[in-house]
């Protein structure tokens, strides 16, 4: 985690340094606003949207690692609670980043309502298992009936819980193999 954080800080420093070197040329990038891709979306909007997604992804992974290692470990919070909190914040930051990025290129809620309705309809049929695993993952992270490091036996699989994700939990068995168990099996 420290190496990844150091790489991120180094990359951010390089980008910031490049910005200060090229600051005189940046007004020329205003020409990107005149290149229309579709409707009122310009090439500058698309590039800004991509930057927002990359920034949200970097913040969701690296900043949360930094907060977890420096701040949350010193608080009187159990490891399972820290893990659940960091996981939920990571998903929230990623979703907010994607919403802001899509909004930048003109894709707002009013444009995707039909897709939300179709997904909801699809959940009723083909995606029942995925949705059940997702809801089970939220329950596991919130209520913590199973925590990272617990010894569990689920459906003939025994081992220690190494990761809890939104759809599946990874169990490290006694032969050091990682097995993926759907969260629905725990609930």
Short mmCIF file of C-alpha atoms in Angstrom, two decimals:
data_model
loop_
_atom_site.label_atom_id
_atom_site.label_comp_id
_atom_site.label_asym_id
_atom_site.label_seq_id
_atom_site.Cartn_x
_atom_site.Cartn_y
_atom_site.Cartn_z
CA UNK A 1 0.00 0.00 0.00
CA UNK A 2 2.85 2.36 0.78
CA UNK A 3 4.49 1.71 -2.59
CA UNK A 4 1.21 2.29 -4.42
CA UNK A 5 0.65 5.48 -2.44
CA UNK A 6 4.19 6.66 -3.22
CA UNK A 7 3.63 5.98 -6.93
CA UNK A 8 0.39 7.94 -6.84
CA UNK A 9 2.01 10.90 -5.08
CA UNK A 10 4.88 10.80 -7.58
CA UNK A 11 2.44 10.68 -10.50
CA UNK A 12 0.43 13.56 -9.04
CA UNK A 13 3.63 15.57 -8.57
CA UNK A 14 4.64 14.93 -12.19
CA UNK A 15 1.21 16.01 -13.43
CA UNK A 16 1.31 19.13 -11.25
CA UNK A 17 4.83 19.92 -12.45
CA UNK A 18 3.77 19.45 -16.08
CA UNK A 19 0.86 21.80 -15.45
CA UNK A 20 3.14 24.55 -14.17
CA UNK A 21 5.55 24.01 -17.09
CA UNK A 22 2.79 24.14 -19.72
CA UNK A 23 0.53 26.73 -18.05
CA UNK A 24 1.28 29.28 -20.80
CA UNK A 25 0.11 26.84 -23.50
CA UNK A 26 -3.10 25.80 -21.71
CA UNK A 27 -5.23 28.63 -23.16
CA UNK A 28 -4.61 27.05 -26.55
CA UNK A 29 -6.54 24.02 -25.32
CA UNK A 30 -9.62 26.25 -25.56
CA UNK A 31 -9.76 25.10 -29.18
CA UNK A 32 -10.98 21.75 -27.88
CA UNK A 33 -14.21 23.47 -26.82
CA UNK A 34 -14.94 24.26 -30.45
CA UNK A 35 -14.71 20.61 -31.56
CA UNK A 36 -18.26 19.31 -31.25
CA UNK A 37 -18.70 15.56 -30.86
CA UNK A 38 -22.47 15.24 -30.49
CA UNK A 39 -25.11 17.76 -29.53
CA UNK A 40 -23.57 20.34 -27.23
CA UNK A 41 -20.78 18.03 -26.04
CA UNK A 42 -17.32 19.15 -27.05
CA UNK A 43 -14.02 17.30 -27.07
CA UNK A 44 -13.00 19.30 -23.99
CA UNK A 45 -16.08 18.00 -22.14
CA UNK A 46 -15.19 14.41 -23.04
CA UNK A 47 -11.57 14.83 -21.91
CA UNK A 48 -12.70 16.46 -18.66
CA UNK A 49 -15.11 13.57 -18.11
CA UNK A 50 -12.30 11.05 -18.56
CA UNK A 51 -10.11 13.01 -16.13
CA UNK A 52 -12.93 13.05 -13.55
CA UNK A 53 -13.35 9.26 -13.82
CA UNK A 54 -9.60 8.69 -13.45
CA UNK A 55 -9.43 11.08 -10.51
CA UNK A 56 -12.39 9.41 -8.77
CA UNK A 57 -10.77 6.00 -9.26
CA UNK A 58 -7.43 7.17 -7.86
CA UNK A 59 -9.10 8.87 -4.91
CA UNK A 60 -11.31 5.85 -4.24
CA UNK A 61 -8.31 3.52 -4.04
CA UNK A 62 -5.33 5.47 -2.81
CA UNK A 63 -6.78 8.21 -0.63
CA UNK A 64 -8.91 5.69 1.23
CA UNK A 65 -5.84 3.52 1.79
CA UNK A 66 -4.05 6.52 3.24
CA UNK A 67 -7.01 7.40 5.47
CA UNK A 68 -7.29 3.79 6.60
CA UNK A 69 -3.61 3.36 7.42
CA UNK A 70 -3.08 6.73 9.11
CA UNK A 71 -6.41 7.69 10.62
CA UNK A 72 -8.81 4.77 11.00
CA UNK A 73 -6.27 2.34 12.50
CA UNK A 74 -5.75 4.72 15.41
CA UNK A 75 -9.45 5.00 16.14
CA UNK A 76 -11.18 2.49 18.42
CA UNK A 77 -12.93 0.79 15.49
CA UNK A 78 -12.72 -2.94 14.86
CA UNK A 79 -11.02 -4.18 11.70
CA UNK A 80 -14.29 -5.44 10.23
CA UNK A 81 -15.98 -2.09 10.78
CA UNK A 82 -13.05 -0.24 9.19
CA UNK A 83 -13.16 -2.57 6.21
CA UNK A 84 -16.91 -2.11 5.79
CA UNK A 85 -16.65 1.68 6.11
CA UNK A 86 -13.79 1.97 3.63
CA UNK A 87 -15.55 -0.35 1.14
CA UNK A 88 -18.80 1.62 1.26
CA UNK A 89 -16.95 4.95 0.94
CA UNK A 90 -14.96 3.57 -2.01
CA UNK A 91 -18.14 2.59 -3.86
CA UNK A 92 -19.75 5.95 -3.02
CA UNK A 93 -16.77 7.95 -4.33
CA UNK A 94 -16.66 5.86 -7.51
CA UNK A 95 -20.41 6.24 -8.15
CA UNK A 96 -20.30 10.00 -7.51
CA UNK A 97 -17.31 10.31 -9.85
CA UNK A 98 -19.12 8.48 -12.62
CA UNK A 99 -22.29 10.54 -12.11
CA UNK A 100 -20.33 13.81 -12.31
CA UNK A 101 -18.39 12.58 -15.36
CA UNK A 102 -21.54 11.48 -17.19
CA UNK A 103 -23.21 14.77 -16.29
CA UNK A 104 -20.24 16.57 -17.87
CA UNK A 105 -20.93 14.91 -21.22
CA UNK A 106 -24.65 15.50 -21.02
CA UNK A 107 -25.82 12.16 -19.67
CA UNK A 108 -28.00 12.96 -16.67
CA UNK A 109 -30.74 11.13 -14.83
CA UNK A 110 -33.33 12.32 -17.30
CA UNK A 111 -31.37 10.60 -20.08
CA UNK A 112 -31.00 7.24 -18.34
CA UNK A 113 -34.37 6.80 -16.66
CA UNK A 114 -35.40 4.30 -19.32
CA UNK A 115 -32.20 2.33 -18.65
CA UNK A 116 -32.90 2.30 -14.91
CA UNK A 117 -36.39 0.97 -15.65
CA UNK A 118 -34.94 -1.71 -17.93
CA UNK A 119 -32.39 -2.73 -15.32
CA UNK A 120 -35.10 -2.93 -12.69
CA UNK A 121 -37.15 -5.08 -15.02
CA UNK A 122 -34.08 -7.23 -15.73
CA UNK A 123 -33.48 -7.69 -12.02
CA UNK A 124 -36.87 -9.31 -11.78
CA UNK A 125 -35.81 -11.96 -14.29
CA UNK A 126 -32.24 -12.58 -15.35
CA UNK A 127 -30.24 -10.75 -12.72
CA UNK A 128 -31.90 -12.13 -9.61
CA UNK A 129 -28.76 -13.90 -8.41
CA UNK A 130 -26.51 -10.89 -8.97
CA UNK A 131 -28.95 -8.58 -7.19
CA UNK A 132 -29.39 -11.06 -4.33
CA UNK A 133 -25.60 -11.31 -3.94
CA UNK A 134 -25.28 -7.51 -4.03
CA UNK A 135 -27.94 -7.01 -1.33
CA UNK A 136 -26.38 -9.82 0.71
CA UNK A 137 -22.99 -8.08 0.40
CA UNK A 138 -24.45 -4.84 1.74
CA UNK A 139 -26.00 -6.79 4.65
CA UNK A 140 -22.70 -8.54 5.39
CA UNK A 141 -20.76 -5.26 5.32
CA UNK A 142 -23.34 -3.42 7.44
CA UNK A 143 -24.27 -6.04 10.04
CA UNK A 144 -20.91 -7.87 10.00
CA UNK A 145 -22.11 -11.40 10.74
CA UNK A 146 -18.92 -12.47 8.93
CA UNK A 147 -15.70 -10.49 9.21
CA UNK A 148 -12.32 -10.57 7.49
CA UNK A 149 -10.23 -13.17 9.28
CA UNK A 150 -13.15 -15.30 10.50
CA UNK A 151 -12.98 -19.07 10.11
CA UNK A 152 -16.10 -20.14 8.19
CA UNK A 153 -17.65 -23.21 6.59
CA UNK A 154 -20.13 -22.52 3.81
CA UNK A 155 -21.49 -25.21 1.51
CA UNK A 156 -18.58 -27.59 2.07
CA UNK A 157 -15.98 -24.81 1.76
CA UNK A 158 -13.94 -24.11 4.89
CA UNK A 159 -11.32 -21.46 5.42
CA UNK A 160 -10.58 -17.93 6.53
CA UNK A 161 -12.40 -14.92 5.06
CA UNK A 162 -9.81 -12.81 3.22
CA UNK A 163 -12.01 -10.33 1.30
CA UNK A 164 -15.63 -9.28 1.42
CA UNK A 165 -16.81 -7.63 -1.77
CA UNK A 166 -20.28 -6.52 -2.81
CA UNK A 167 -21.16 -9.70 -4.74
CA UNK A 168 -18.85 -12.37 -3.39
CA UNK A 169 -16.59 -13.20 -0.47
CA UNK A 170 -13.13 -14.68 -0.92
CA UNK A 171 -12.17 -17.52 1.40
CA UNK A 172 -8.60 -18.71 1.81
CA UNK A 173 -8.79 -22.44 2.48
CA UNK A 174 -6.28 -24.52 4.41
CA UNK A 175 -4.37 -25.39 1.20
CA UNK A 176 -3.81 -21.62 0.59
CA UNK A 177 -6.31 -21.56 -2.31
CA UNK A 178 -8.63 -18.61 -2.72
CA UNK A 179 -12.24 -19.66 -3.21
CA UNK A 180 -14.98 -17.25 -4.22
CA UNK A 181 -18.30 -17.81 -2.46
CA UNK A 182 -21.41 -15.79 -3.41
CA UNK A 183 -22.62 -13.60 -0.56
CA UNK A 184 -26.09 -15.11 -0.84
CA UNK A 185 -24.65 -18.37 0.55
CA UNK A 186 -23.72 -16.59 3.80
CA UNK A 187 -27.12 -15.01 4.30
#
